[in-house]
Tab-separated table of C-alpha atoms in Angstrom:
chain	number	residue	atom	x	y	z
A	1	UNK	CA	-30.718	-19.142	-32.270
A	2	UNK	CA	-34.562	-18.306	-33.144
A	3	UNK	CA	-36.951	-17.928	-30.628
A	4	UNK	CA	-40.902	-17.819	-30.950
A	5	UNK	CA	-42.308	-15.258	-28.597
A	6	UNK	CA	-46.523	-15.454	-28.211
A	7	UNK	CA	-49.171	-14.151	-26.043
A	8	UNK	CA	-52.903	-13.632	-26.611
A	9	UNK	CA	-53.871	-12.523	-29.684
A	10	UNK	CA	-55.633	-9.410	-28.335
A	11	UNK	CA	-54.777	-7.712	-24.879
A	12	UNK	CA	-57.338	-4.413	-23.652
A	13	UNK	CA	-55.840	-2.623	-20.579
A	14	UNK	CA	-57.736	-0.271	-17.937
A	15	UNK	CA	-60.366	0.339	-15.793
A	16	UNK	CA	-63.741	-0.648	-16.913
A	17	UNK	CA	-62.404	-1.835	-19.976
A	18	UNK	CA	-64.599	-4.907	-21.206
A	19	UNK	CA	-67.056	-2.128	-21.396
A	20	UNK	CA	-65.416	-0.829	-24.999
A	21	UNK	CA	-65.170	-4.423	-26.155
A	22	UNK	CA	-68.441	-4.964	-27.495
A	23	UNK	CA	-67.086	-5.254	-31.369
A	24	UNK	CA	-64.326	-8.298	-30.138
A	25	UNK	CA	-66.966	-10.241	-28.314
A	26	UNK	CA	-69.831	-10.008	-30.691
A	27	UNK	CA	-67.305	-11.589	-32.983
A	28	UNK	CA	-66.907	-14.734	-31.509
A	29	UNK	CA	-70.296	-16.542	-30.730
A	30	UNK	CA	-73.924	-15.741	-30.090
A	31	UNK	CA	-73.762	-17.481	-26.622
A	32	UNK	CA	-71.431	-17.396	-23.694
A	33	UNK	CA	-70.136	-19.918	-20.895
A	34	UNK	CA	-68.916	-17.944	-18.539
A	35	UNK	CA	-66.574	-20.112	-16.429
A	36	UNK	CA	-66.265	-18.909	-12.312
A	37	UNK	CA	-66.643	-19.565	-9.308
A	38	UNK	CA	-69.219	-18.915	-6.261
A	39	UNK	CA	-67.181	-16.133	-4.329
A	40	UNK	CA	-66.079	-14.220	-7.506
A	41	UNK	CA	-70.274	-14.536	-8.391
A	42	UNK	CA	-70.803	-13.178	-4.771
A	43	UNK	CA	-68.701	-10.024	-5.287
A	44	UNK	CA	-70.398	-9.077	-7.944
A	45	UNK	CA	-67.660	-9.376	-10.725
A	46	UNK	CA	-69.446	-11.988	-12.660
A	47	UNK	CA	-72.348	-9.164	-12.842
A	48	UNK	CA	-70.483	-6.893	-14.322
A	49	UNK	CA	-69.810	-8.792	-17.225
A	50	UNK	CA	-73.094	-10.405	-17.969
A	51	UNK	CA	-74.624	-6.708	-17.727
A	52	UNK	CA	-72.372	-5.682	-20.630
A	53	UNK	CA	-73.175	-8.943	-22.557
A	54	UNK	CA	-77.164	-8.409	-22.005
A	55	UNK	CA	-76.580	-4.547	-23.471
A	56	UNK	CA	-74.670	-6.354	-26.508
A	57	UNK	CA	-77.719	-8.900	-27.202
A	58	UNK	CA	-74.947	-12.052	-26.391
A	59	UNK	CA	-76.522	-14.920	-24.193
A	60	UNK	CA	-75.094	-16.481	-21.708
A	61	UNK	CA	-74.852	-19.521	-19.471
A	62	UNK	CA	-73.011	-19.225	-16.397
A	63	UNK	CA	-71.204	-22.378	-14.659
A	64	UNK	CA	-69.343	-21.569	-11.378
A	65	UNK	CA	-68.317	-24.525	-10.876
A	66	UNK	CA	-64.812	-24.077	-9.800
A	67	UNK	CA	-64.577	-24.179	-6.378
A	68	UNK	CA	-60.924	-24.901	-5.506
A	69	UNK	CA	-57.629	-25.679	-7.735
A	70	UNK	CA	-59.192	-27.046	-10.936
A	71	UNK	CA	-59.595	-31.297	-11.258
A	72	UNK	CA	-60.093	-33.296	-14.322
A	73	UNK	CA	-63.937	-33.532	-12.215
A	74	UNK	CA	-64.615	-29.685	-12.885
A	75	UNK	CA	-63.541	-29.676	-16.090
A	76	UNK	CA	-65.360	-32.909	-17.269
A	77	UNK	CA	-68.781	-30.665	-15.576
A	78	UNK	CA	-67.631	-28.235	-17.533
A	79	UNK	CA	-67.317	-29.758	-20.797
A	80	UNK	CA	-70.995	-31.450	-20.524
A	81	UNK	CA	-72.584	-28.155	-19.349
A	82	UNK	CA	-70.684	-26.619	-22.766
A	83	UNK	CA	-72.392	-29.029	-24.635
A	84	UNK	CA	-75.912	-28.796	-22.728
A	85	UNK	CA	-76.604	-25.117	-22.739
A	86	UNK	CA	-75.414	-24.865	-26.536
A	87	UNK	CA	-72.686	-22.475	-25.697
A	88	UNK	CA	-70.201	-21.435	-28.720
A	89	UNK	CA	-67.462	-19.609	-26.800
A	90	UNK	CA	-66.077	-19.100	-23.345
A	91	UNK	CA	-65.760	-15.969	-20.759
A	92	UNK	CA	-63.500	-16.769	-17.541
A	93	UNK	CA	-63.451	-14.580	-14.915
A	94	UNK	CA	-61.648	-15.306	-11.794
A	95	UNK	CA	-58.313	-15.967	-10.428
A	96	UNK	CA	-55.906	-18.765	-11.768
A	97	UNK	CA	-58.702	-21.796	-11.410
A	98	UNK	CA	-61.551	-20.439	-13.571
A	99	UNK	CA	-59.214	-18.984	-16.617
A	100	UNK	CA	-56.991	-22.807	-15.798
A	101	UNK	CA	-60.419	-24.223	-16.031
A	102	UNK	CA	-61.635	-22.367	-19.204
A	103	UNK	CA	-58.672	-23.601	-21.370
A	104	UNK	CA	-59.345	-26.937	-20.255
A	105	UNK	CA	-62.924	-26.445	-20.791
A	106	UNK	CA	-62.309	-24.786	-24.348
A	107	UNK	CA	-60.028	-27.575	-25.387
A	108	UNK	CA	-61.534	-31.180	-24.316
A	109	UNK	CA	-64.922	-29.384	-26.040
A	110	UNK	CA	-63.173	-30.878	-28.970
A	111	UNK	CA	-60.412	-32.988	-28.097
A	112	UNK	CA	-61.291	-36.965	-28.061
A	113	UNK	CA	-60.421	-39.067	-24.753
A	114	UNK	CA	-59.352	-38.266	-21.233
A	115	UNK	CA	-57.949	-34.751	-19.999
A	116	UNK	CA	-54.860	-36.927	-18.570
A	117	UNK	CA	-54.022	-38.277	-22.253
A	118	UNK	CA	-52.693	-34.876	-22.793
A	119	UNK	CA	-50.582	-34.123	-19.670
A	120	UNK	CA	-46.972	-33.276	-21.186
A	121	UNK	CA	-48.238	-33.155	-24.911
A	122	UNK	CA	-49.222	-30.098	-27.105
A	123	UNK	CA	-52.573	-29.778	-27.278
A	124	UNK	CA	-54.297	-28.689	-30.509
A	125	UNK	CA	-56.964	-28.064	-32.147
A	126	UNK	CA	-59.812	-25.605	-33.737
A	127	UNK	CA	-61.009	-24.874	-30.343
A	128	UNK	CA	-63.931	-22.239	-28.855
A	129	UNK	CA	-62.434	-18.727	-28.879
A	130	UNK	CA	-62.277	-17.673	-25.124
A	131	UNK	CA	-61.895	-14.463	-23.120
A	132	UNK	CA	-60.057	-14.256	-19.361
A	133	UNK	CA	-61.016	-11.874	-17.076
A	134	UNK	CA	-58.404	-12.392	-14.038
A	135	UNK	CA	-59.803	-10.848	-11.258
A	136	UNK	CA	-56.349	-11.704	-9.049
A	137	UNK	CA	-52.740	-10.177	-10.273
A	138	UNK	CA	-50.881	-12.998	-10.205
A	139	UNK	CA	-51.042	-16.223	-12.079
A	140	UNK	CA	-50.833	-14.650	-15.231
A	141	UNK	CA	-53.583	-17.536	-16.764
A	142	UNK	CA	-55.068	-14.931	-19.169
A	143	UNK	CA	-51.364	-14.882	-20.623
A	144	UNK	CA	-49.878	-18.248	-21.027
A	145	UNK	CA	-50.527	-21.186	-23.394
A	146	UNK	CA	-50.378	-23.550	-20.201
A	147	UNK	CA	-52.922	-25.055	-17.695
A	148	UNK	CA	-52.772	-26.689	-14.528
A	149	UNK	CA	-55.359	-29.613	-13.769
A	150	UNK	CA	-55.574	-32.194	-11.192
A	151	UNK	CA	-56.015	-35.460	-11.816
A	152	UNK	CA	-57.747	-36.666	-8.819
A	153	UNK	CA	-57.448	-40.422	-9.432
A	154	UNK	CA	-53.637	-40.446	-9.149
A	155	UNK	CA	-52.971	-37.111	-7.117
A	156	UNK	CA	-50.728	-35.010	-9.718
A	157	UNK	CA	-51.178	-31.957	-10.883
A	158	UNK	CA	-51.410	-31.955	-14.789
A	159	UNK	CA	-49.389	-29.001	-16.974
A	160	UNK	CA	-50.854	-29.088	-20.330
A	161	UNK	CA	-49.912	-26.627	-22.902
A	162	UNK	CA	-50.272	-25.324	-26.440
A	163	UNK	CA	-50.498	-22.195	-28.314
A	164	UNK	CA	-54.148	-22.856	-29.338
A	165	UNK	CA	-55.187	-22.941	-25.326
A	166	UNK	CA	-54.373	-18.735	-25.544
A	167	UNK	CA	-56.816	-16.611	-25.351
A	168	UNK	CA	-58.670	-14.449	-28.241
A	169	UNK	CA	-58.563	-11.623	-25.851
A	170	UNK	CA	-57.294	-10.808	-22.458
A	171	UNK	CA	-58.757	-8.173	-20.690
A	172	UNK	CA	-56.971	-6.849	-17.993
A	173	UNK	CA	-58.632	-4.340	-15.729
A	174	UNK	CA	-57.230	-3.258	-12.056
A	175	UNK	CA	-60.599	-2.567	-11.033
A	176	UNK	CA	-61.379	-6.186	-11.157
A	177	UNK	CA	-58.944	-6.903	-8.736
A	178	UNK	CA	-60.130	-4.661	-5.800
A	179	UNK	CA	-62.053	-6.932	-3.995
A	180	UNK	CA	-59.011	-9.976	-3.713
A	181	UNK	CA	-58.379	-10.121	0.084
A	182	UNK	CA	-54.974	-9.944	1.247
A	183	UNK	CA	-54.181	-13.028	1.859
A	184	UNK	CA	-55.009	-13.399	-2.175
A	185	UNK	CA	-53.278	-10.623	-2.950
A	186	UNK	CA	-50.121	-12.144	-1.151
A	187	UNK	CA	-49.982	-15.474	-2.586
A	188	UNK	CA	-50.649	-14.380	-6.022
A	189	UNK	CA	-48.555	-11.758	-6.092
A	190	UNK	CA	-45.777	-14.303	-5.114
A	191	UNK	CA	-46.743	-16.471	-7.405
A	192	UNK	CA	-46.272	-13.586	-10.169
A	193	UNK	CA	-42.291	-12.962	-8.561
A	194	UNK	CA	-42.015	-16.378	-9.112
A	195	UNK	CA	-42.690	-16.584	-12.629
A	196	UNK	CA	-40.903	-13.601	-13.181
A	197	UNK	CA	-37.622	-14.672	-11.775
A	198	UNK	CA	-38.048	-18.369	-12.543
A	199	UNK	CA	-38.463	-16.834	-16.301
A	200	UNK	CA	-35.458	-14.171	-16.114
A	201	UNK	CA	-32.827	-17.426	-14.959
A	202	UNK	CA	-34.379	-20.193	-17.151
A	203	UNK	CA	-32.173	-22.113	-19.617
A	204	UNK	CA	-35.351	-21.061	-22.087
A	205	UNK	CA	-35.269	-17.234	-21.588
A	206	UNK	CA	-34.000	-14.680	-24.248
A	207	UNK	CA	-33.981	-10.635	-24.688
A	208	UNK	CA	-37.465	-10.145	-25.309
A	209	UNK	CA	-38.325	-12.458	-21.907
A	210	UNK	CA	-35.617	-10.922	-20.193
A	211	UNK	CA	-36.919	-7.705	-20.585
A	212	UNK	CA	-40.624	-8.595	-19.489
A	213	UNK	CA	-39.290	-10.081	-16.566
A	214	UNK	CA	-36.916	-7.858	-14.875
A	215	UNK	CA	-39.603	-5.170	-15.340
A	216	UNK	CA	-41.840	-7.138	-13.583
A	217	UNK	CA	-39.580	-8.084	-11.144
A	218	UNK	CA	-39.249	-4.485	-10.454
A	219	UNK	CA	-43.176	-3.505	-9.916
A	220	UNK	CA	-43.587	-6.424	-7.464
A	221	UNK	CA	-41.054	-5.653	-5.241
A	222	UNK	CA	-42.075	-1.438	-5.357
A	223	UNK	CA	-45.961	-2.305	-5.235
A	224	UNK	CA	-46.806	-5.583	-3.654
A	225	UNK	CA	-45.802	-5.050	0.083
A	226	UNK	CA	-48.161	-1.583	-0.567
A	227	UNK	CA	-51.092	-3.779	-2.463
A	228	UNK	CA	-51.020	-6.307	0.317
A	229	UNK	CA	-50.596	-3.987	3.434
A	230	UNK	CA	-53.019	-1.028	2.134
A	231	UNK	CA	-55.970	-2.429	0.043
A	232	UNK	CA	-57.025	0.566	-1.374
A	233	UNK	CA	-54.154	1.588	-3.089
A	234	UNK	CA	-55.455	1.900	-6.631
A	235	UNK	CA	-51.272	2.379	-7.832
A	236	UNK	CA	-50.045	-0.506	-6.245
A	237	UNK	CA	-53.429	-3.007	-7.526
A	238	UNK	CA	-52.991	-1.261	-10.858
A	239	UNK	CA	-48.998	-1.843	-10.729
A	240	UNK	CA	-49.520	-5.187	-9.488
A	241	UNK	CA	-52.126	-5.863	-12.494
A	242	UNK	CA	-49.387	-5.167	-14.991
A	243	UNK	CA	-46.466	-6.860	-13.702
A	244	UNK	CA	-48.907	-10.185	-13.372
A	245	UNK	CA	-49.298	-9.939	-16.971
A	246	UNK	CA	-45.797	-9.258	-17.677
A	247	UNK	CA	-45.327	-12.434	-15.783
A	248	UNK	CA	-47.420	-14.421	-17.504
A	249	UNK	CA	-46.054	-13.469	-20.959
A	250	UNK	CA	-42.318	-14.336	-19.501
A	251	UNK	CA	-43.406	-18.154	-18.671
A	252	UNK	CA	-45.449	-18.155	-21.725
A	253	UNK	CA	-42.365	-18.383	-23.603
A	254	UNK	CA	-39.378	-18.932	-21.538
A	255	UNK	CA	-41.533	-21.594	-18.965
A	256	UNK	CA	-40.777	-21.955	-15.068
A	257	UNK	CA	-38.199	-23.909	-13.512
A	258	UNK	CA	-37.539	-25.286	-9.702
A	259	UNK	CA	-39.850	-23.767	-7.612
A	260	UNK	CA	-43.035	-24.626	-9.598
A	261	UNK	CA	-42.000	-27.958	-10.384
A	262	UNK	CA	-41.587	-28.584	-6.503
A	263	UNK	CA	-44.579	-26.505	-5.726
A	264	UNK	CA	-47.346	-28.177	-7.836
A	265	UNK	CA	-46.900	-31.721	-5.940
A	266	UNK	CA	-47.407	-29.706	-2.648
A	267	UNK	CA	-50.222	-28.236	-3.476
A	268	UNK	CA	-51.695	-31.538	-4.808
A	269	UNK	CA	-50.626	-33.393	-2.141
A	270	UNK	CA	-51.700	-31.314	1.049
A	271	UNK	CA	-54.143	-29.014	-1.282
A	272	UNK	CA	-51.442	-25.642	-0.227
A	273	UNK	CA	-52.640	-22.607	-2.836
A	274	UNK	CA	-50.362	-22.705	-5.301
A	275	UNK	CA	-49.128	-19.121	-5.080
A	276	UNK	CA	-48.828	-20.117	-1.406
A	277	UNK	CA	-46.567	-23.322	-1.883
A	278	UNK	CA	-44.488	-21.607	-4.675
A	279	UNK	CA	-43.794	-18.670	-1.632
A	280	UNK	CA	-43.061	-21.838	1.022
A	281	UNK	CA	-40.117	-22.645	-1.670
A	282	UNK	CA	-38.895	-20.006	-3.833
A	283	UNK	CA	-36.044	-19.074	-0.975
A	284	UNK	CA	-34.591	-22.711	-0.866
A	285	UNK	CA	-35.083	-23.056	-4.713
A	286	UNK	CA	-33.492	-19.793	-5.274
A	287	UNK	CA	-30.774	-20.934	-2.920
A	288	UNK	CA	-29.854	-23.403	-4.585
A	289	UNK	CA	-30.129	-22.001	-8.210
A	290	UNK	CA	-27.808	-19.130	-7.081
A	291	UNK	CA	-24.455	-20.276	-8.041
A	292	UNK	CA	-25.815	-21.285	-11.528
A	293	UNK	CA	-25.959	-18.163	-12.799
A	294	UNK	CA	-24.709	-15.319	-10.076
A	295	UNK	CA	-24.892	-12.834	-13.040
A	296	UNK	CA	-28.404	-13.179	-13.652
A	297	UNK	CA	-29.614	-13.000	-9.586
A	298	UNK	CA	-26.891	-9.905	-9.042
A	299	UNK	CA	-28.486	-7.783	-12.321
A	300	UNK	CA	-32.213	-8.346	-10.522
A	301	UNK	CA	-30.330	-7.441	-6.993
A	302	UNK	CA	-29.385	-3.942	-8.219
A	303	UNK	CA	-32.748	-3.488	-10.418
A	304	UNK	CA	-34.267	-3.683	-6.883
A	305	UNK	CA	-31.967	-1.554	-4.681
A	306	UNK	CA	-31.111	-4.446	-3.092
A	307	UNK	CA	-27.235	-4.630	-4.714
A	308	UNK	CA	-25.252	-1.188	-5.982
A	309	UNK	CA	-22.505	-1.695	-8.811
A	310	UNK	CA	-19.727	-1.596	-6.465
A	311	UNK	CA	-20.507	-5.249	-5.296
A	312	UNK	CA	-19.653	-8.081	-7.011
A	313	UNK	CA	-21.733	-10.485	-8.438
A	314	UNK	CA	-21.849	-13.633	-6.045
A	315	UNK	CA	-22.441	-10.396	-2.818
A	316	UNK	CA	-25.456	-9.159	-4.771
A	317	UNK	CA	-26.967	-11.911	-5.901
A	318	UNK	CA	-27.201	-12.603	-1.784
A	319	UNK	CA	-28.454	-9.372	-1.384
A	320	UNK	CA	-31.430	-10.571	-3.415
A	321	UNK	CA	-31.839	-13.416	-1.309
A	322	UNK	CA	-32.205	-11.008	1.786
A	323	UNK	CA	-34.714	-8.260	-0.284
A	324	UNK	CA	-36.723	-12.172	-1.076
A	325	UNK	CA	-36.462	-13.213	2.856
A	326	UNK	CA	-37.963	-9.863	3.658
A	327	UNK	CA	-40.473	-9.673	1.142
A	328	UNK	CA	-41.648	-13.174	2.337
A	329	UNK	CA	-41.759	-11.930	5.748
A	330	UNK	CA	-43.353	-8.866	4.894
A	331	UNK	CA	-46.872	-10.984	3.336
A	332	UNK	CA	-46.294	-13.226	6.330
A	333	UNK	CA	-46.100	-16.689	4.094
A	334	UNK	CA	-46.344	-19.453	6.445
A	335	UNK	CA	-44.144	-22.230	6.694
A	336	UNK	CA	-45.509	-25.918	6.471
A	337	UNK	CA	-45.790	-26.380	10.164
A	338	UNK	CA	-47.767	-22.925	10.423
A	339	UNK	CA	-50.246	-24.422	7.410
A	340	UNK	CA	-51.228	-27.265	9.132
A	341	UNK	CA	-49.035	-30.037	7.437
A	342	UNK	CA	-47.962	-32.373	9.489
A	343	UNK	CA	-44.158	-33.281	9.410
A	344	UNK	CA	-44.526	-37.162	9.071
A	345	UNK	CA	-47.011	-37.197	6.439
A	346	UNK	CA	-44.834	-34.318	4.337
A	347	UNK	CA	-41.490	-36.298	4.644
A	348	UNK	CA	-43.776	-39.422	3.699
A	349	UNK	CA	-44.523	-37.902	0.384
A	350	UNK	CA	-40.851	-36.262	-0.361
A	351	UNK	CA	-40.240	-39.437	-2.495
A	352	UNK	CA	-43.116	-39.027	-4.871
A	353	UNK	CA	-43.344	-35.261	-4.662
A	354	UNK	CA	-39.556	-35.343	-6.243
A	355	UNK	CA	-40.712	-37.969	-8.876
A	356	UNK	CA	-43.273	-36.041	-9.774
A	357	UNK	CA	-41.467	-32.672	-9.947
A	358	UNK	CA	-38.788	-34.224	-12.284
A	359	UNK	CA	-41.135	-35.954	-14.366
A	360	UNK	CA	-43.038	-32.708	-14.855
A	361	UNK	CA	-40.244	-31.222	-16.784
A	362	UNK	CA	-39.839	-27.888	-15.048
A	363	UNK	CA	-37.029	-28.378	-12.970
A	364	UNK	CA	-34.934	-29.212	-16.281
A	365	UNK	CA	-35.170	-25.826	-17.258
A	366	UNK	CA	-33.072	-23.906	-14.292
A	367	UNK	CA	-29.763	-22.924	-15.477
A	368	UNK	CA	-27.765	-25.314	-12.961
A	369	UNK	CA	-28.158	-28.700	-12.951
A	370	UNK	CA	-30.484	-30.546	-11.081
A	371	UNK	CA	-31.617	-34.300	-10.216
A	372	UNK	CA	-33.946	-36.013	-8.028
A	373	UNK	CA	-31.802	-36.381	-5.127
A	374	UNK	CA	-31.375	-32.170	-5.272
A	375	UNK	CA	-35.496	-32.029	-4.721
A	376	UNK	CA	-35.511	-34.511	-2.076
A	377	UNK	CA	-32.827	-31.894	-0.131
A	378	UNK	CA	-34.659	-29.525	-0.652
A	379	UNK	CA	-37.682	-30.459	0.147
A	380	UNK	CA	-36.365	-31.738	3.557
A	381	UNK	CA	-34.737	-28.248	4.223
A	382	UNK	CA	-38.357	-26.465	4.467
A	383	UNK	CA	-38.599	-28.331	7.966
């Protein structure tokens, strides 16, 4: 079998980094959009980048608009302040909704009709170039072809995809990352497991995946509880910085499975972050998933600790189940009840949320078999 493996056509790694990148961004347009939003401006981040593009001669425009999960609404904003200021390339810089929203941005710049036309398609086209700045370690945005809108009118969250939404360069520096608080740092650093394992037991992974994954896999479970618990460890943010990108790459080309197709209608549903819902579900989701492939959840047991050789494979692949629980436990993710949701309005919604899941394509992927009637267990097992 052939596989196609892509990321971004450029990647920089390290601590001040888009300083030395002056040559890469001259070469794409004489004026920026830099795509944010108003706490990432407030820390000071967005600063650092429009110094360097002032000392380089590049204008810039900058829309911080994004001020939740991105909607078809931000992005249209987006598009017509594109257009406005005269802009001929894009800078995000921010977690998973500005570099979500630049792609978006970047593409519907060009594409003709409604953002929702394109939910499920590949979208194409000669579009802006665009740099991501993720200023989280998790979502792994500034890696993937993919990008999650919601379309307000009709309460879904949209995945739309192609390999022209990647970014010309990715620039990946820990530093950027120092000011996420810890409840940030938990939710996207879950969100990061979850594409790594949801990656490492799709029916779409291969070697070169594989071997992303399980290495990322690794570095969460060593560095997050120490990224989350002590702030200021540069090792662990650094660490965590990598294995987000490793992530990334991993769903880039081997996609996501159960939990994120279950997560997505959460979060669109009872607006749950989505590194947040993907946490409130990746133990049930896992759960179920085990028996599909036992190898595949024992060989990430004993890359952990969690599992030596001497057990078998159905023993260890619980033992990663237990190393998950206490992970969970250790970032103190919240159940639905603790959130706020209330339990008649959830089960309400378990109809649609597993109609939407399914229809999403996602849950296809996992290695065992699953229908509609699986989600709606499921979904009734997080009460």
């Amino acid at each position: 079998m052939t596989y196609c493996f892509s990321q971004p056509k450029r990647v920089v790694f390290g601590e001040n980094v888009f300083a030395d990148c002056k040559d890469a961004v001259l070469g794409m347009g004489r004026k920026a959009l830099i795509v944010t939003g108003p706490i990432v401006t407030k820390t000071g981040l967005t600063k650092r980048v429009t110094d360097c593009l002032e000392k380089w001669g590049i204008r810039y425009h900058i829309f911080s608009g994004i001020t939740a999960e991105p909607t078809d609404e931000m992005v249209c904003s987006g598009v017509e302040v594109f257009r406005e200021t005269e802009c001929d390339f894009l800078i995000g810089v921010g977690g998973g909704s500005p570099l979500d929203s630049v792609k978006a941005i970047a593409a519907m710049t060009v594409s003709k009709g409604r953002i929702g036309d394109y939910m499920g398609k590949e979208i194409s086209g000669n579009f802006p170039p665009m740099i991501l700045i993720p200023t989280t370690a998790g979502t792994g945005a500034e890696a993937t072809k993919f990008t999650i809108i919601t379309d307000v009118g009709r309460d879904i969250k949209m995945l739309l995809k192609g390999d022209d939404l990647l970014p010309e360069l990715a620039v990946i520096d820990p530093t950027f990352t120092y000011t996420a608080p810890t409840g940030v740092v938990a939710a996207t650093g879950m969100d990061a497991l979850t594409h790594a394992v949801e990656a490492y037991t799709s029916r779409k992974g291969n070697a070169l995946t594989d071997m992303y994954a399980m290495d990322a896999i690794r570095r969460i479970f060593r560095y997050l509880p120490d990224a989350y618990q002590e702030p200021k460890d540069t090792v662990a943010r650094k660490e965590m910085s990598i294995a987000a990108y490793e992530a990334g790459v991993c769903i880039n080309n081997a996609s996501v499975t159960l939990v994120h197709g279950m997560s997505r209608p959460i979060g669109a549903l009872f607006h749950v972050p989505h590194g947040i819902s993907n946490a409130m579900l990746i133990e049930e989701c896992l759960t179920f998933a085990l028996s599909g492939c036992y190898s595949k959840f024992a060989a990430i047991a004993r890359e952990i600790g969690a599992a030596t050789h001497h057990m078998g494979e159905q023993e260890s692949a619980g033992q990663f189940l237990k190393a998950l629980g206490k992970l969970c436990r250790t970032l103190e993710i919240p159940t639905l009840r603790e959130y706020g949701i209330e339990e008649e309005a959830f089960l309400e919604r378990i109809d649609k949320m597993a109609e939407d899941a399914m229809a999403s394509g996602s849950p296809a992927n996992t290695i065992k078999e699953v229908c509609k009637d699986d989600l709606i267990r499921i979904y009734k097992k997080l009460w």
